CSV table of C-alpha atoms and ligand atoms in Angstrom, one decimal:
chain,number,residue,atom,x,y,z
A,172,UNK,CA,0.0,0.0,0.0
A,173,UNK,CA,1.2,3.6,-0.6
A,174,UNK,CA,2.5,5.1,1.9
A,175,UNK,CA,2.7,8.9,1.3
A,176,UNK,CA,-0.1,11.1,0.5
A,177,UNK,CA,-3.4,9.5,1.2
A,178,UNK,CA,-5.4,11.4,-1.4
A,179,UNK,CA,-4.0,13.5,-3.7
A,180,UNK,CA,-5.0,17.1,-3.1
A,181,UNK,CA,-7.8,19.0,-4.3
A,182,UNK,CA,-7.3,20.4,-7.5
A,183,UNK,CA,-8.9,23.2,-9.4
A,184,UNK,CA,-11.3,21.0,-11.8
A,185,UNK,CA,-15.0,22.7,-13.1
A,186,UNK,CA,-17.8,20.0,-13.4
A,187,UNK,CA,-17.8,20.7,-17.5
A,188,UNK,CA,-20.4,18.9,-17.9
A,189,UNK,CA,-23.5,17.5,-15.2
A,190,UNK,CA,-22.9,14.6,-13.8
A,191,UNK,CA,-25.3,12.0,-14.2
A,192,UNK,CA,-26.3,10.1,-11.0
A,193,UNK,CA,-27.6,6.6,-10.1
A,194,UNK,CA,-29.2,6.3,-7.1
A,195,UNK,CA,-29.4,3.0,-5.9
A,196,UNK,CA,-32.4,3.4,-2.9
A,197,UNK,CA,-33.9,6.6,-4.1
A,198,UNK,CA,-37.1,6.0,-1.7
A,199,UNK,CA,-35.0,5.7,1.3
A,200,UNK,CA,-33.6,7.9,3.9
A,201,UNK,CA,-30.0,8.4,2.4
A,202,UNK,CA,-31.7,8.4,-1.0
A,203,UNK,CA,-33.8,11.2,-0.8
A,204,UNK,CA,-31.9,13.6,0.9
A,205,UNK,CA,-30.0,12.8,-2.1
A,206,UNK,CA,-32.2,13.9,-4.1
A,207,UNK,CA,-32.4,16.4,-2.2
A,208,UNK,CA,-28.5,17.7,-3.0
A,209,UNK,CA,-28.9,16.4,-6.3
A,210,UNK,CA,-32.2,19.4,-7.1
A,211,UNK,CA,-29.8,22.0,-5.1
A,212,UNK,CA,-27.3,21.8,-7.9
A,213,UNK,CA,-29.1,21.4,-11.0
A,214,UNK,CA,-26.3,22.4,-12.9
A,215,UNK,CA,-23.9,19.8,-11.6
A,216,UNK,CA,-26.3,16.8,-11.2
A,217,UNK,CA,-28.7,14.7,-13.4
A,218,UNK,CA,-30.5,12.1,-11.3
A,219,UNK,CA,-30.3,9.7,-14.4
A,220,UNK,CA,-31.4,6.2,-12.3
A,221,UNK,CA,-33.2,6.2,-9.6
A,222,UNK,CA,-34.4,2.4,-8.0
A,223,UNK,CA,-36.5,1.5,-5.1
A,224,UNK,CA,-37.0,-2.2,-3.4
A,225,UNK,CA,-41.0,-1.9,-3.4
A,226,UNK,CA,-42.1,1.7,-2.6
A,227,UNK,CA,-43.7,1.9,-5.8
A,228,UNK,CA,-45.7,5.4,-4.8
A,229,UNK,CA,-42.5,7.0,-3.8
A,230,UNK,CA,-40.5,5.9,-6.7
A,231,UNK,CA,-43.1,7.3,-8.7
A,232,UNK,CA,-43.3,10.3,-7.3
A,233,UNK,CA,-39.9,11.0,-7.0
A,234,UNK,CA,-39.7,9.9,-11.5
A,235,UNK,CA,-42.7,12.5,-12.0
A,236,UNK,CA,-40.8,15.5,-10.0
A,237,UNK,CA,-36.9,14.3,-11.0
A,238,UNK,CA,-37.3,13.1,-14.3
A,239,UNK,CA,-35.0,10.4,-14.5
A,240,UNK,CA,-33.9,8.6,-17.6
A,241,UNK,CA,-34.6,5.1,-16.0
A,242,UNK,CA,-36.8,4.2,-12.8
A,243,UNK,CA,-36.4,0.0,-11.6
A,244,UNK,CA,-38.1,-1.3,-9.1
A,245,UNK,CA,-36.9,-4.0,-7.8
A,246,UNK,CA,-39.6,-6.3,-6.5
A,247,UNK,CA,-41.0,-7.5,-9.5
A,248,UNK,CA,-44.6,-8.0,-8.3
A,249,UNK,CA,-44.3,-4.2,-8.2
A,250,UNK,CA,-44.1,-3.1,-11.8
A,251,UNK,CA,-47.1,-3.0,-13.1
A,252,UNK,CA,-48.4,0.3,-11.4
A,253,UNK,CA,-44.7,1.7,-11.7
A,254,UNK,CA,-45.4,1.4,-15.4
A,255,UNK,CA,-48.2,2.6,-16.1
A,256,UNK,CA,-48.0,5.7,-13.8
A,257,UNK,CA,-44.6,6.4,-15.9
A,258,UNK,CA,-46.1,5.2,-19.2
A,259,UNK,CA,-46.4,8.6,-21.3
A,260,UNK,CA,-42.9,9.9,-20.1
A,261,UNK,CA,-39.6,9.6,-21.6
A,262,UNK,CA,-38.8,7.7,-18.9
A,263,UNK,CA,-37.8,3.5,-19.2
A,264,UNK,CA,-39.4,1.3,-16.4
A,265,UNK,CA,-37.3,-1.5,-15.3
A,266,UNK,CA,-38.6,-4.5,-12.6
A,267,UNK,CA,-36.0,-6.8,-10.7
A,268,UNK,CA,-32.5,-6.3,-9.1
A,269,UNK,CA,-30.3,-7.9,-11.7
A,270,UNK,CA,-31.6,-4.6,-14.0
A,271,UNK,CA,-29.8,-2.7,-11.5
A,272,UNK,CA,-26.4,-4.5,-11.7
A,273,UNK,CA,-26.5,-4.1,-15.7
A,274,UNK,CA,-27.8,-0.2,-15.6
A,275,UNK,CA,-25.3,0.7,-13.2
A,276,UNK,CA,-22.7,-0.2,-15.8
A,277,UNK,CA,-24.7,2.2,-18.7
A,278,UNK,CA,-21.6,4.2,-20.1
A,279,UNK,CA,-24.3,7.6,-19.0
A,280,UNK,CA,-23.4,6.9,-15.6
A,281,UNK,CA,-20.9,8.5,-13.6
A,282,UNK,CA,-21.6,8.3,-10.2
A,283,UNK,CA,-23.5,5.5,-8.3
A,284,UNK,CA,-25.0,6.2,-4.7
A,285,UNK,CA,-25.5,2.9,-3.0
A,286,UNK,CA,-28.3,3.8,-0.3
A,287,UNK,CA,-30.1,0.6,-0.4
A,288,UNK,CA,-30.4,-1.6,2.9
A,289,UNK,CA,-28.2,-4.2,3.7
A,290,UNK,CA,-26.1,-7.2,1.4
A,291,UNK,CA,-28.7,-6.3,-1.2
A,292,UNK,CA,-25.8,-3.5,-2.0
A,293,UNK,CA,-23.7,-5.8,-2.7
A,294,UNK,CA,-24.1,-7.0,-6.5
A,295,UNK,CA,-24.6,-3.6,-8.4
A,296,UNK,CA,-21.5,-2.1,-6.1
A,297,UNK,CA,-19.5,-5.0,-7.5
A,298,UNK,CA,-20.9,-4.3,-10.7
A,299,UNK,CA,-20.1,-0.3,-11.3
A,300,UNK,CA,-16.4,-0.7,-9.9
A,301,UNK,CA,-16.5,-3.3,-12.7
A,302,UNK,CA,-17.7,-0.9,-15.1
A,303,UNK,CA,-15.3,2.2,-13.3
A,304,UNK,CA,-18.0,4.6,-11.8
A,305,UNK,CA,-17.1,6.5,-9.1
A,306,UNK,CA,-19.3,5.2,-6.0
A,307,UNK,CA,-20.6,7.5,-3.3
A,308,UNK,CA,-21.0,4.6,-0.3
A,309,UNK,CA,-23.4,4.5,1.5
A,310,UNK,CA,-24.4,1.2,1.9
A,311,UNK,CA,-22.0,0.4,5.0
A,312,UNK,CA,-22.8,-3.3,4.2
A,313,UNK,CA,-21.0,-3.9,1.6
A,314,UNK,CA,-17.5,-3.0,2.9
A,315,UNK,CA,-18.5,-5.2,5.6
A,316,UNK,CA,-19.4,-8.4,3.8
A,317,UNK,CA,-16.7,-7.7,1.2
A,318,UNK,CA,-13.9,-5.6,2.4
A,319,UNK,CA,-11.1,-7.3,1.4
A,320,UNK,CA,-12.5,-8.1,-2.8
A,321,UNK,CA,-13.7,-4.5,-2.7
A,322,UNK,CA,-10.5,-3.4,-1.7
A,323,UNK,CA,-9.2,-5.5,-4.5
A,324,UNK,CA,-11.5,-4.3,-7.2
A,325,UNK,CA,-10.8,-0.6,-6.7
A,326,UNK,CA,-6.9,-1.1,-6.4
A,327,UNK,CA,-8.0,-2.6,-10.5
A,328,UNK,CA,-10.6,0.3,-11.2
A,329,UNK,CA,-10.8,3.6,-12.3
A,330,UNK,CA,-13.6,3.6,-9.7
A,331,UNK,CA,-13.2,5.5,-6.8
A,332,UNK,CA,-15.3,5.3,-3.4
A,333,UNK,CA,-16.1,8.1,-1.6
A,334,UNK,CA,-18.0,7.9,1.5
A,335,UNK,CA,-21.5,9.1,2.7
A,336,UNK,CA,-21.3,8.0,6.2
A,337,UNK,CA,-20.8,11.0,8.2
A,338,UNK,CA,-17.7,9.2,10.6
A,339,UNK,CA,-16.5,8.3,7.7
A,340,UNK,CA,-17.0,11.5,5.2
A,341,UNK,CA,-15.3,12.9,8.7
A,342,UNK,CA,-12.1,10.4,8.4
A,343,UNK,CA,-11.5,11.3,4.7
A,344,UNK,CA,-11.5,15.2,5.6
A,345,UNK,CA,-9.0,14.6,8.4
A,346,UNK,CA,-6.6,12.3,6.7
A,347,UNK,CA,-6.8,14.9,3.3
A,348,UNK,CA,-3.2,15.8,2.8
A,349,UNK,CA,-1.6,13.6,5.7
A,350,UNK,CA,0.7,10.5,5.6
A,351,UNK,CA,-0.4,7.2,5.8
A,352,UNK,CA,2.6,6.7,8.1
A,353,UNK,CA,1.6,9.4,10.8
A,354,UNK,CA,-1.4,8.3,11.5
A,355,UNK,CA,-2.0,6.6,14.9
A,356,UNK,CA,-5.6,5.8,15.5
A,357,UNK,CA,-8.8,6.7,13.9
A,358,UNK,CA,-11.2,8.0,16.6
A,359,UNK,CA,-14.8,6.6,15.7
A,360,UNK,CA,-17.4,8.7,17.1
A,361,UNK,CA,-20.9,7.0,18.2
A,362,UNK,CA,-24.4,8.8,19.7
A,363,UNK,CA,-24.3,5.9,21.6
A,364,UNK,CA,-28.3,5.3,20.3
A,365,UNK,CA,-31.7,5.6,22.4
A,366,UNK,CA,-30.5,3.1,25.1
A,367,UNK,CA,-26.9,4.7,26.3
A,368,UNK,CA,-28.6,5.3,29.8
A,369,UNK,CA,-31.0,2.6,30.0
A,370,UNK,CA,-30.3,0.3,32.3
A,371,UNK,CA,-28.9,-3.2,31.3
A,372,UNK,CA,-31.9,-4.8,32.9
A,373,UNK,CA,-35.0,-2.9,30.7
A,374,UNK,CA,-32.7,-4.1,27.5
A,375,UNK,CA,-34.4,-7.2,27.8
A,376,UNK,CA,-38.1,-5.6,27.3
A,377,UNK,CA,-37.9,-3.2,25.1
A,378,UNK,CA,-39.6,-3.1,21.9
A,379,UNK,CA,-39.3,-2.2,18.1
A,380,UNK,CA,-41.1,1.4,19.0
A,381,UNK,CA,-38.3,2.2,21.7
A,382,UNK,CA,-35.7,1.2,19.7
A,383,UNK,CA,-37.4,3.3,16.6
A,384,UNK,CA,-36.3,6.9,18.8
A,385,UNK,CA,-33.1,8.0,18.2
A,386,UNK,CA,-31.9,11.0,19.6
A,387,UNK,CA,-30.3,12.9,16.8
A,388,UNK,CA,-30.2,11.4,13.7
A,389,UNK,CA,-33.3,10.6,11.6
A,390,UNK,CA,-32.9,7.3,9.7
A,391,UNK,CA,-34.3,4.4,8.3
A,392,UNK,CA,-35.5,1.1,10.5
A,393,UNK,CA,-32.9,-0.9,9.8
A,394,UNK,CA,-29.9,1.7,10.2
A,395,UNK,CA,-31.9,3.1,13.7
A,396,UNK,CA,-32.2,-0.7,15.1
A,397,UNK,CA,-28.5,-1.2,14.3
A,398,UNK,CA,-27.5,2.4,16.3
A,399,UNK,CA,-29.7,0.8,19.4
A,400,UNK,CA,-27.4,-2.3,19.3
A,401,UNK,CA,-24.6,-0.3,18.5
A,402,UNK,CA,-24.3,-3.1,15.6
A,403,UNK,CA,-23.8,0.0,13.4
A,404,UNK,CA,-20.8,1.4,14.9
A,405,UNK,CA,-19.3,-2.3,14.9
A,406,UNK,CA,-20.1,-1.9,10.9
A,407,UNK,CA,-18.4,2.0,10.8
A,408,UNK,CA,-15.1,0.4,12.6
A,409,UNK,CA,-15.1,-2.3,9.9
A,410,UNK,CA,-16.2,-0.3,7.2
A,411,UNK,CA,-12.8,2.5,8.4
A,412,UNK,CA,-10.8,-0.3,8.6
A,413,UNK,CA,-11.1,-1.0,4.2
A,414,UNK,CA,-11.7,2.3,3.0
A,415,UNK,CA,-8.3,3.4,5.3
A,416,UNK,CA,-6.3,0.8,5.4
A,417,UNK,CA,-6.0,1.3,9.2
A,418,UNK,CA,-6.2,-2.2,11.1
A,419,UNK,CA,-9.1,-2.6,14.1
A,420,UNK,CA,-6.9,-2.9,16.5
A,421,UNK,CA,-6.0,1.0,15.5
A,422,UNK,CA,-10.0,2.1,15.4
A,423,UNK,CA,-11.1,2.9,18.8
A,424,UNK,CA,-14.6,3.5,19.5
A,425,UNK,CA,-15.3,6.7,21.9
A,426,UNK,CA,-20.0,7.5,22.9
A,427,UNK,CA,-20.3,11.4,21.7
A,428,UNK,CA,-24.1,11.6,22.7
A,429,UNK,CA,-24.5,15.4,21.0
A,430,UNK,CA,-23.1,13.9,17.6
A,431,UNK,CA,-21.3,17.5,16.8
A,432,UNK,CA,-17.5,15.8,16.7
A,433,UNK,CA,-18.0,13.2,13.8
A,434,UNK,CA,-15.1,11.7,14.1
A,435,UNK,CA,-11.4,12.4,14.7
A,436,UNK,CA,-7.6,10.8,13.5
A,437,UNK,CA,-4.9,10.7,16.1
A,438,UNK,CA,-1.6,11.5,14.9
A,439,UNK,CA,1.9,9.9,15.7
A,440,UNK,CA,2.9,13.6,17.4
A,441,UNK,CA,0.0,13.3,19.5
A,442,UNK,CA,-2.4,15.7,17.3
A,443,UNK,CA,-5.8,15.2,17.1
A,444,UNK,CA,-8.1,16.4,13.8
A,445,UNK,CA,-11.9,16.3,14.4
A,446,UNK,CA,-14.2,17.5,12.1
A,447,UNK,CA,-17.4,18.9,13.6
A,448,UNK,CA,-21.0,19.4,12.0
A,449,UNK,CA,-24.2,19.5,13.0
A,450,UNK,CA,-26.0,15.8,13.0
A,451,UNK,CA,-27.5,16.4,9.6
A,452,UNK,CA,-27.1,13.4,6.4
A,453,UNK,CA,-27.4,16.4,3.7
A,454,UNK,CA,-24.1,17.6,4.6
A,455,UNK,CA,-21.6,14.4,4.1
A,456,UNK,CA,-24.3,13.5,1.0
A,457,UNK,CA,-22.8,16.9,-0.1
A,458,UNK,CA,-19.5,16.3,0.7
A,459,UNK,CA,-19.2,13.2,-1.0
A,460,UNK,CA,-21.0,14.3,-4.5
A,461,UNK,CA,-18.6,17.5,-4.4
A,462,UNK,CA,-15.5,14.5,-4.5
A,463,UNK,CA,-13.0,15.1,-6.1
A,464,UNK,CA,-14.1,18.3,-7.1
A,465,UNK,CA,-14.5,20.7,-4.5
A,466,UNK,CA,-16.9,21.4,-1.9
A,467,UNK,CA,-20.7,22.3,-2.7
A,468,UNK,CA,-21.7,25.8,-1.2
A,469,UNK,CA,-24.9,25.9,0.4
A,470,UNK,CA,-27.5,28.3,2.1
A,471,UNK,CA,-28.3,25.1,4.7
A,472,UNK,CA,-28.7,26.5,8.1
A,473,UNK,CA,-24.5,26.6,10.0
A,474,UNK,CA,-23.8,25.6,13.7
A,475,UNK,CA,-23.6,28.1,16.3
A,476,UNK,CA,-22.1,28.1,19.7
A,477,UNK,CA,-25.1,26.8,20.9
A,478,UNK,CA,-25.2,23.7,18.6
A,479,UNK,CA,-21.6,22.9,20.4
A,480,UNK,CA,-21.8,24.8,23.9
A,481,UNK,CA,-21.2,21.4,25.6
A,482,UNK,CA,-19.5,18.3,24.0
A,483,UNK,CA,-19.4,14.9,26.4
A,484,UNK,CA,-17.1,11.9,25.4
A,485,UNK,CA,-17.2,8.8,27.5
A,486,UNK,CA,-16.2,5.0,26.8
A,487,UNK,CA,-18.7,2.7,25.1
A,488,UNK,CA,-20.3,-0.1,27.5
A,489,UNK,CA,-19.3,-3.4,25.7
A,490,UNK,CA,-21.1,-5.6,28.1
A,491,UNK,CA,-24.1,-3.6,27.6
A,492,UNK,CA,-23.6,-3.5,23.8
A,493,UNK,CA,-21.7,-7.3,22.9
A,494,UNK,CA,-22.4,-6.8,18.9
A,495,UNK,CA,-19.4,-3.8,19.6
A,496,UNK,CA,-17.0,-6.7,20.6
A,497,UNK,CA,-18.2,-9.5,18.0
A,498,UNK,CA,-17.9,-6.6,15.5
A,499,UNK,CA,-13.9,-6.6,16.3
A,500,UNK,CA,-13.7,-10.5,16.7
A,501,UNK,CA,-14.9,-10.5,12.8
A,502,UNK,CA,-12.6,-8.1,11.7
A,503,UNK,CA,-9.7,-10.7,14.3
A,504,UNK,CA,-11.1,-13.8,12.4
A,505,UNK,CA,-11.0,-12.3,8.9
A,506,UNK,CA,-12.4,-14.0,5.8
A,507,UNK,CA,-16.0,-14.5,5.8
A,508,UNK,CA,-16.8,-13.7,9.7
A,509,UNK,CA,-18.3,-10.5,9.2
A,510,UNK,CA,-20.2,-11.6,6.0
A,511,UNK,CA,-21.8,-14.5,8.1
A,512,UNK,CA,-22.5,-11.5,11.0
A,513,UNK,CA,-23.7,-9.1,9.1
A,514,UNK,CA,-26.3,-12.1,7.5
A,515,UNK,CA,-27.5,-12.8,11.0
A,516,UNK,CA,-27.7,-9.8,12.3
A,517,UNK,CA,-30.3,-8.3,9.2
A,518,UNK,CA,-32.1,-11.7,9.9
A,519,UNK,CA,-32.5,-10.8,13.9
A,520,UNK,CA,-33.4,-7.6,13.5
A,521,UNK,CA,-36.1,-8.3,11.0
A,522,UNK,CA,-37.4,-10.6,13.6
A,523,UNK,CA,-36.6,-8.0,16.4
A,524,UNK,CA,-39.0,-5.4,14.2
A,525,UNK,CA,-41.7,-7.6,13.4
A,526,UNK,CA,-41.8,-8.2,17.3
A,527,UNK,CA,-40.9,-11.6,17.4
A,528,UNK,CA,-37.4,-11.7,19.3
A,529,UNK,CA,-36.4,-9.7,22.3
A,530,UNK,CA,-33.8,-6.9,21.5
A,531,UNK,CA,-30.7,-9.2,23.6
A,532,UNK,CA,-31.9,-12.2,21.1
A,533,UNK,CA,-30.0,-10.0,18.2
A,534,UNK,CA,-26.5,-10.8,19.7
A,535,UNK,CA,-27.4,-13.8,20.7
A,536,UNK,CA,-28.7,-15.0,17.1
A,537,UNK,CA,-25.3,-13.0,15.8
A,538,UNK,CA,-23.3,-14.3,18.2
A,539,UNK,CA,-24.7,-18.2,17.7
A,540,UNK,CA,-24.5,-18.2,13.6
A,541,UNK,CA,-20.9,-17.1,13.7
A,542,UNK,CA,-19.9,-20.0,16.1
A,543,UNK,CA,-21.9,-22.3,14.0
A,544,UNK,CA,-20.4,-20.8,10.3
A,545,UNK,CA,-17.9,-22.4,8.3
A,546,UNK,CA,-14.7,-20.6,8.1
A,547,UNK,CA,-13.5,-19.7,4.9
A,548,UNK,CA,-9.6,-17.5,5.0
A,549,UNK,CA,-9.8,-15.7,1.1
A,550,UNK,CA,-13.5,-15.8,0.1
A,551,UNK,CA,-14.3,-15.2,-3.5
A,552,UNK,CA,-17.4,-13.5,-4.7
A,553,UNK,CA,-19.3,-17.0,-4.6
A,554,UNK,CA,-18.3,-17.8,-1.5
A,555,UNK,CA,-19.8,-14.6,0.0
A,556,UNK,CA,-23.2,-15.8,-1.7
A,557,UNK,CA,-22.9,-18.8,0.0
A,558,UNK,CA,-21.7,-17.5,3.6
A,559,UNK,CA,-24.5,-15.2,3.1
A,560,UNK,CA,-27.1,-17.7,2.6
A,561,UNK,CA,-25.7,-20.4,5.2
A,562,UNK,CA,-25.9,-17.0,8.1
A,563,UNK,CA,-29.4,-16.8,7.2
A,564,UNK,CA,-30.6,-20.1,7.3
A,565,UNK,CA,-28.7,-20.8,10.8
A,566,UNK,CA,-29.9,-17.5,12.3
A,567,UNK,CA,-33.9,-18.5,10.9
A,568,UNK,CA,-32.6,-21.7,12.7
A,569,UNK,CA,-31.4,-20.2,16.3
A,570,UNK,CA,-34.4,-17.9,16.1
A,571,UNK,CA,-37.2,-20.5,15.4
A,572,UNK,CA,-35.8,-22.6,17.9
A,573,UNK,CA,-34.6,-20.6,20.7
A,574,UNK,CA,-37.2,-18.0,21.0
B,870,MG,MG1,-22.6,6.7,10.5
């Protein structure tokens, strides 16, 4: 791996021309404050894809205001209204994922978002560093199923990844300029979720709806469950760990309930950067999409001194939250271990939502289906599918039988 400048610098380059955009998960929450940045710039950006798993009334909507070139949806059983809504515009109605994986790859495109939820990410990610589009990540998933191919692809692609994650937007904007060599530690940031001061002992009863309130950052289901576990900032250390090259035992978790500092790097003369924002998606959406251009100006409302009048750090509680420790015994193990964890976890908390698990059953399922997974040291693409597949049916397994 290099080891001098981790990104080259900014230079002056003008977007000549408007940038056509996929986004993959236009109907959820990353994807439509997307399309929120995406109408602030008209002159920059062309939403030229936008796909959706089965909010067929959203997607719609969103084609009728954005005027998109394509729309897919990717439940199939969905189409049908999705076409006919569309049916007298220039716009071409797609139905099921693989569509996605092939558009993704149209020579049009030049930037993909991945917003969807989950390993779904993972095929048409695979597919535009393939095809050499520049990726704005956002589907933290993928990194962690398939760090190490990823990591592989890219070093082989034109593509480059820029991240939408706020810790991680934060990370690229401290490392800018700096050498790989004087970095110490990356300094993960975490609100800590809606259960950082309940007691261990209520963790057992509460529900979906508790779990549902987070204190500052407005998400989707999936994404909110994952902060309450703290499952998330297990996938953030992991997801640092590839796009950096900085190993876990280097990533330290630190609970930042006012989510102000998003994240900080800790250099080897004892230095610390932190960059600082207020808990809002639109601005590392816009960070990311300005990449490597420049930064996007914008009327948005700015912090004030009362936004960061008080900022709290304190140590995260890894008894309290054991997905935070099983998160770093994947990244020990290596290989397929956080494929098969991040398979059983999306299976638990499907079952945790639906109200048929307990919120401790999540690491227990997670912590069960990576005892019981096959280890494999250098998975391929196939064997991911697999791992994938195997998690799920041993988590369905633990669940059914346990709970
Ligand atoms: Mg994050």
């Amino acid at each position: 791996m290099e080891s001098f400048y981790y990104f080259c610098n900014f230079v002056e380059i003008t977007m000549e021309q408007r940038r056509n955009i996929a986004i993959l998960g236009s109907t959820g929450s990353i994807g439509r404050q997307t399309l929120d940045i995406v109408s602030e710039y008209p002159t920059l950006f062309r939403p030229w894809l936008l796909t959706a798993h089965r909010s067929a009334d959203l997607l719609i909507r969103q084609a009728l205001e954005h005027r998109p070139a394509h729309v897919v949806i990717a439940d199939e059983g969905c189409y049908e209204p999705v076409r006919d809504a569309l049916a007298d515009l220039p716009i071409a109605v797609h139905a099921g994922s693989a569509t996605i994986a092939q558009l993704v790859t149209a020579p049009e495109v030049h930037t993909v978002v991945t917003a969807m939820v989950g390993y779904s990410g993972l095929e048409s990610t695979i597919a535009a560093i393939g095809a050499g589009k520049d990726i704005a990540l956002a589907n933290k998933e993928t990194l962690v199923v398939a760090g190490e191919l990823i990591t592989h692809m890219l070093a082989q692609s034109a593509s480059h990844l820029y991240p939408v994650d706020s810790e991680h937007g934060a990370f690229y904007q401290c490392l800018m300029g700096e050498r790989k060599q004087d970095v110490s530690k990356l300094i993960l940031t975490a609100s800590g979720g809606p259960f950082r001061t309940t007691p261990c002992e209520r963790l057992a009863t509460v529900k979906a709806s508790d779990a549902l309130k987070h204190p500052n950052w407005a998400m989707g289901a999936k994404i909110t469950i994952d902060s309450a576990t703290m499952m998330n900032k297990g996938f953030e250390m992991l997801e640092a760990k590839w796009l950096f090259g900085v190993e876990h035992e280097r990533i330290e978790i630190v609970v930042h309930p006012q989510s102000i500092v998003h994240s900080m790097v800790e250099f080897v003369d004892g230095s610390v950067k932190a960059q600082l924002g207020l808990p809002d998606m639109h601005l590392p959406i816009r960070y990311a999409l300005g990449l490597p251009t420049g930064r996007l100006a914008t009327a948005d409302r700015r912090m004030t001194i009362d936004d960061y009048a008080l900022l709290t750090f304190e140590r995260p509680d890894c008894e309290k939250f054991p997905l935070l420790t099983l998160a770093y015994t994947a990244a020990e193990r290596g290989g397929n271990a956080a494929c098969a964890m991040n398979a059983a976890n999306e299976v638990a908390v499907a079952a945790f939502l639906r109200d048929e698990i307990g919120f401790l059953d999540i690491h227990r399922t997670v912590a069960a289906t990576m005892q019981a997974i096959t280890h494999i040291d250098n998975p391929t693409y196939d064997d991911l599918v697999d791992t994938n597949a195997e998690a799920r049916q041993q988590a369905e397994h633990h669940i059914g039988h346990k709970f």
